[in-house]
Amino acid sequence: MLWLFQNIIISIIIIILIHYLFNYLKDTYTTKKTKDLVKTQTEKYKTILDEIMNKKTDGIENTFIFNSENMQNELDSYLEQEMSIL
């Protein structure tokens, strides 16, 4: 019984020592990388705003009107088909 407790204690001590050794080596011999999330997000936001402000909206509005008329025609034809089936 004493042998079992000795093995458990020794195993736990070895695991803890290896853990602390690994953390020490990791902290000592690696460089920490920090990512500046605020700066990168603001740069992306500024580029998106610049793209939006520099685009012309005339072509977009005309396309929207054309697409909405096309969708209305498609909806009408779909409803007519469904009503003819019933």
Tab-separated table of N, CA and C in Angstrom:
chain	number	residue	atom	x	y	z
A	1	MET	N	0.826	-1.193	0.000
A	1	MET	CA	0.000	0.000	0.000
A	1	MET	C	0.869	1.254	0.000
A	2	LEU	N	1.899	1.228	0.759
A	2	LEU	CA	2.821	2.357	0.807
A	2	LEU	C	3.501	2.545	-0.551
A	3	TRP	N	3.781	1.453	-1.204
A	3	TRP	CA	4.414	1.494	-2.527
A	3	TRP	C	3.513	2.227	-3.535
A	4	LEU	N	2.235	1.991	-3.474
A	4	LEU	CA	1.277	2.632	-4.368
A	4	LEU	C	1.255	4.151	-4.149
A	5	PHE	N	1.196	4.582	-2.921
A	5	PHE	CA	1.186	6.016	-2.625
A	5	PHE	C	2.492	6.677	-3.048
A	6	GLN	N	3.596	5.981	-2.862
A	6	GLN	CA	4.886	6.534	-3.289
A	6	GLN	C	4.908	6.733	-4.807
A	7	ASN	N	4.412	5.758	-5.526
A	7	ASN	CA	4.384	5.882	-6.985
A	7	ASN	C	3.458	7.014	-7.435
A	8	ILE	N	2.332	7.155	-6.788
A	8	ILE	CA	1.400	8.232	-7.135
A	8	ILE	C	2.039	9.593	-6.880
A	9	ILE	N	2.641	9.766	-5.737
A	9	ILE	CA	3.277	11.035	-5.375
A	9	ILE	C	4.440	11.338	-6.321
A	10	ILE	N	5.259	10.363	-6.583
A	10	ILE	CA	6.406	10.561	-7.480
A	10	ILE	C	5.921	10.891	-8.895
A	11	SER	N	4.884	10.231	-9.349
A	11	SER	CA	4.350	10.506	-10.682
A	11	SER	C	3.800	11.928	-10.770
A	12	ILE	N	3.092	12.350	-9.756
A	12	ILE	CA	2.549	13.712	-9.745
A	12	ILE	C	3.677	14.733	-9.732
A	13	ILE	N	4.701	14.492	-8.953
A	13	ILE	CA	5.843	15.410	-8.894
A	13	ILE	C	6.541	15.484	-10.249
A	14	ILE	N	6.712	14.351	-10.899
A	14	ILE	CA	7.361	14.335	-12.218
A	14	ILE	C	6.510	15.096	-13.240
A	15	ILE	N	5.219	14.886	-13.206
A	15	ILE	CA	4.330	15.592	-14.139
A	15	ILE	C	4.388	17.099	-13.907
A	16	ILE	N	4.369	17.523	-12.662
A	16	ILE	CA	4.432	18.954	-12.343
A	16	ILE	C	5.767	19.544	-12.781
A	17	LEU	N	6.856	18.830	-12.539
A	17	LEU	CA	8.175	19.322	-12.948
A	17	LEU	C	8.273	19.459	-14.471
A	18	ILE	N	7.782	18.481	-15.177
A	18	ILE	CA	7.818	18.553	-16.641
A	18	ILE	C	6.945	19.706	-17.135
A	19	HIS	N	5.813	19.903	-16.505
A	19	HIS	CA	4.924	21.001	-16.880
A	19	HIS	C	5.617	22.350	-16.699
A	20	TYR	N	6.217	22.574	-15.537
A	20	TYR	CA	6.890	23.843	-15.286
A	20	TYR	C	8.119	24.013	-16.171
A	21	LEU	N	8.824	22.940	-16.450
A	21	LEU	CA	9.975	23.012	-17.344
A	21	LEU	C	9.529	23.396	-18.755
A	22	PHE	N	8.471	22.785	-19.215
A	22	PHE	CA	7.946	23.120	-20.543
A	22	PHE	C	7.520	24.586	-20.608
A	23	ASN	N	6.809	25.063	-19.611
A	23	ASN	CA	6.382	26.469	-19.598
A	23	ASN	C	7.571	27.418	-19.545
A	24	TYR	N	8.581	27.070	-18.776
A	24	TYR	CA	9.781	27.902	-18.697
A	24	TYR	C	10.475	27.973	-20.059
A	25	LEU	N	10.654	26.830	-20.692
A	25	LEU	CA	11.311	26.808	-21.998
A	25	LEU	C	10.480	27.544	-23.050
A	26	LYS	N	9.190	27.372	-22.992
A	26	LYS	CA	8.311	28.051	-23.942
A	26	LYS	C	8.390	29.563	-23.768
A	27	ASP	N	8.354	30.043	-22.537
A	27	ASP	CA	8.405	31.479	-22.286
A	27	ASP	C	9.775	32.068	-22.586
A	28	THR	N	10.814	31.297	-22.379
A	28	THR	CA	12.165	31.807	-22.552
A	28	THR	C	12.593	31.835	-24.015
A	29	TYR	N	12.282	30.820	-24.765
A	29	TYR	CA	12.842	30.666	-26.103
A	29	TYR	C	11.872	30.950	-27.252
A	30	THR	N	10.733	31.475	-26.966
A	30	THR	CA	9.821	31.854	-28.038
A	30	THR	C	9.521	33.340	-27.942
A	31	THR	N	9.200	33.918	-29.085
A	31	THR	CA	8.806	35.324	-29.084
A	31	THR	C	7.287	35.404	-29.051
A	32	LYS	N	6.802	36.301	-28.257
A	32	LYS	CA	5.361	36.452	-28.128
A	32	LYS	C	4.848	37.318	-29.263
A	33	LYS	N	3.807	36.841	-29.912
A	33	LYS	CA	3.203	37.576	-31.008
A	33	LYS	C	1.917	38.218	-30.505
A	34	THR	N	1.833	39.513	-30.700
A	34	THR	CA	0.605	40.209	-30.337
A	34	THR	C	-0.048	40.703	-31.616
A	35	LYS	N	-1.322	40.576	-31.667
A	35	LYS	CA	-2.082	40.971	-32.842
A	35	LYS	C	-2.883	42.220	-32.495
A	36	ASP	N	-2.651	43.261	-33.260
A	36	ASP	CA	-3.348	44.519	-33.023
A	36	ASP	C	-4.699	44.475	-33.731
A	37	LEU	N	-5.710	44.053	-33.016
A	37	LEU	CA	-7.031	43.886	-33.605
A	37	LEU	C	-7.724	45.212	-33.873
A	38	VAL	N	-7.444	46.202	-33.062
A	38	VAL	CA	-8.125	47.487	-33.221
A	38	VAL	C	-7.646	48.181	-34.489
A	39	LYS	N	-6.337	48.215	-34.694
A	39	LYS	CA	-5.785	48.922	-35.850
A	39	LYS	C	-6.194	48.250	-37.157
A	40	THR	N	-6.129	46.937	-37.204
A	40	THR	CA	-6.477	46.249	-38.451
A	40	THR	C	-7.957	46.427	-38.778
A	41	GLN	N	-8.809	46.392	-37.768
A	41	GLN	CA	-10.243	46.558	-38.020
A	41	GLN	C	-10.568	47.976	-38.475
A	42	THR	N	-9.902	48.979	-37.896
A	42	THR	CA	-10.166	50.353	-38.328
A	42	THR	C	-9.670	50.576	-39.752
A	43	GLU	N	-8.538	49.949	-40.114
A	43	GLU	CA	-8.056	50.078	-41.494
A	43	GLU	C	-9.035	49.440	-42.477
A	44	LYS	N	-9.549	48.268	-42.141
A	44	LYS	CA	-10.527	47.616	-43.008
A	44	LYS	C	-11.783	48.469	-43.129
A	45	TYR	N	-12.209	49.041	-42.025
A	45	TYR	CA	-13.405	49.887	-42.021
A	45	TYR	C	-13.200	51.113	-42.906
A	46	LYS	N	-12.014	51.726	-42.812
A	46	LYS	CA	-11.726	52.901	-43.635
A	46	LYS	C	-11.703	52.552	-45.114
A	47	THR	N	-11.124	51.409	-45.472
A	47	THR	CA	-11.093	51.029	-46.890
A	47	THR	C	-12.502	50.763	-47.414
A	48	ILE	N	-13.330	50.140	-46.605
A	48	ILE	CA	-14.713	49.890	-47.024
A	48	ILE	C	-15.459	51.209	-47.204
A	49	LEU	N	-15.265	52.131	-46.273
A	49	LEU	CA	-15.915	53.437	-46.399
A	49	LEU	C	-15.431	54.181	-47.631
A	50	ASP	N	-14.121	54.123	-47.910
A	50	ASP	CA	-13.594	54.780	-49.105
A	50	ASP	C	-14.203	54.194	-50.368
A	51	GLU	N	-14.339	52.882	-50.424
A	51	GLU	CA	-14.938	52.245	-51.595
A	51	GLU	C	-16.396	52.667	-51.760
A	52	ILE	N	-17.109	52.738	-50.663
A	52	ILE	CA	-18.522	53.122	-50.727
A	52	ILE	C	-18.666	54.579	-51.166
A	53	MET	N	-17.838	55.451	-50.631
A	53	MET	CA	-17.942	56.874	-50.951
A	53	MET	C	-17.520	57.169	-52.388
A	54	ASN	N	-16.606	56.391	-52.947
A	54	ASN	CA	-16.089	56.668	-54.288
A	54	ASN	C	-16.934	56.056	-55.399
A	55	LYS	N	-17.818	55.138	-55.095
A	55	LYS	CA	-18.634	54.506	-56.131
A	55	LYS	C	-19.788	55.413	-56.527
A	56	LYS	N	-20.177	55.279	-57.787
A	56	LYS	CA	-21.345	56.018	-58.266
A	56	LYS	C	-22.582	55.183	-57.986
A	57	THR	N	-23.632	55.837	-57.556
A	57	THR	CA	-24.845	55.101	-57.211
A	57	THR	C	-25.831	55.029	-58.359
A	58	ASP	N	-25.588	55.754	-59.467
A	58	ASP	CA	-26.544	55.757	-60.576
A	58	ASP	C	-26.739	54.362	-61.151
A	59	GLY	N	-25.654	53.658	-61.417
A	59	GLY	CA	-25.759	52.323	-61.992
A	59	GLY	C	-26.431	51.351	-61.044
A	60	ILE	N	-26.188	51.513	-59.781
A	60	ILE	CA	-26.765	50.608	-58.794
A	60	ILE	C	-28.277	50.810	-58.705
A	61	GLU	N	-28.733	52.046	-58.711
A	61	GLU	CA	-30.173	52.300	-58.609
A	61	GLU	C	-30.908	51.771	-59.826
A	62	ASN	N	-30.334	51.963	-61.017
A	62	ASN	CA	-30.981	51.467	-62.229
A	62	ASN	C	-31.049	49.946	-62.224
A	63	THR	N	-30.011	49.304	-61.762
A	63	THR	CA	-30.004	47.848	-61.689
A	63	THR	C	-31.064	47.367	-60.717
A	64	PHE	N	-31.223	48.066	-59.620
A	64	PHE	CA	-32.222	47.679	-58.631
A	64	PHE	C	-33.630	47.779	-59.207
A	65	ILE	N	-33.892	48.840	-59.931
A	65	ILE	CA	-35.222	49.001	-60.527
A	65	ILE	C	-35.477	47.901	-61.542
A	66	PHE	N	-34.481	47.613	-62.368
A	66	PHE	CA	-34.629	46.558	-63.366
A	66	PHE	C	-34.860	45.217	-62.689
A	67	ASN	N	-34.090	44.921	-61.654
A	67	ASN	CA	-34.250	43.643	-60.966
A	67	ASN	C	-35.603	43.538	-60.276
A	68	SER	N	-36.095	44.622	-59.720
A	68	SER	CA	-37.390	44.545	-59.043
A	68	SER	C	-38.518	44.320	-60.049
A	69	GLU	N	-38.424	44.925	-61.235
A	69	GLU	CA	-39.438	44.677	-62.260
A	69	GLU	C	-39.368	43.234	-62.741
A	70	ASN	N	-38.157	42.742	-62.907
A	70	ASN	CA	-37.972	41.363	-63.339
A	70	ASN	C	-38.527	40.402	-62.284
A	71	MET	N	-38.287	40.704	-61.027
A	71	MET	CA	-38.797	39.843	-59.959
A	71	MET	C	-40.325	39.862	-59.928
A	72	GLN	N	-40.899	41.016	-60.179
A	72	GLN	CA	-42.357	41.113	-60.196
A	72	GLN	C	-42.933	40.251	-61.314
A	73	ASN	N	-42.305	40.294	-62.485
A	73	ASN	CA	-42.764	39.467	-63.605
A	73	ASN	C	-42.630	37.981	-63.284
A	74	GLU	N	-41.519	37.613	-62.668
A	74	GLU	CA	-41.324	36.211	-62.293
A	74	GLU	C	-42.368	35.770	-61.277
A	75	LEU	N	-42.662	36.637	-60.323
A	75	LEU	CA	-43.664	36.314	-59.319
A	75	LEU	C	-45.041	36.143	-59.956
A	76	ASP	N	-45.383	37.027	-60.863
A	76	ASP	CA	-46.674	36.910	-61.549
A	76	ASP	C	-46.774	35.605	-62.329
A	77	SER	N	-45.727	35.255	-63.055
A	77	SER	CA	-45.773	34.016	-63.841
A	77	SER	C	-45.832	32.797	-62.929
A	78	TYR	N	-45.143	32.835	-61.809
A	78	TYR	CA	-45.189	31.718	-60.865
A	78	TYR	C	-46.598	31.551	-60.296
A	79	LEU	N	-47.199	32.655	-59.908
A	79	LEU	CA	-48.550	32.585	-59.353
A	79	LEU	C	-49.554	32.082	-60.386
A	80	GLU	N	-49.407	32.504	-61.622
A	80	GLU	CA	-50.303	32.019	-62.675
A	80	GLU	C	-50.151	30.517	-62.879
A	81	GLN	N	-48.914	30.032	-62.848
A	81	GLN	CA	-48.684	28.591	-62.990
A	81	GLN	C	-49.304	27.828	-61.835
A	82	GLU	N	-49.144	28.321	-60.638
A	82	GLU	CA	-49.685	27.637	-59.465
A	82	GLU	C	-51.215	27.640	-59.485
A	83	MET	N	-51.785	28.736	-59.914
A	83	MET	CA	-53.242	28.810	-59.964
A	83	MET	C	-53.806	27.906	-61.058
A	84	SER	N	-53.086	27.744	-62.149
A	84	SER	CA	-53.572	26.874	-63.222
A	84	SER	C	-53.487	25.404	-62.809
A	85	ILE	N	-52.567	25.056	-61.943
A	85	ILE	CA	-52.442	23.676	-61.465
A	85	ILE	C	-53.623	23.330	-60.565
A	86	LEU	N	-54.039	24.266	-59.743
A	86	LEU	CA	-55.149	24.004	-58.821
A	86	LEU	C	-56.420	23.933	-59.599
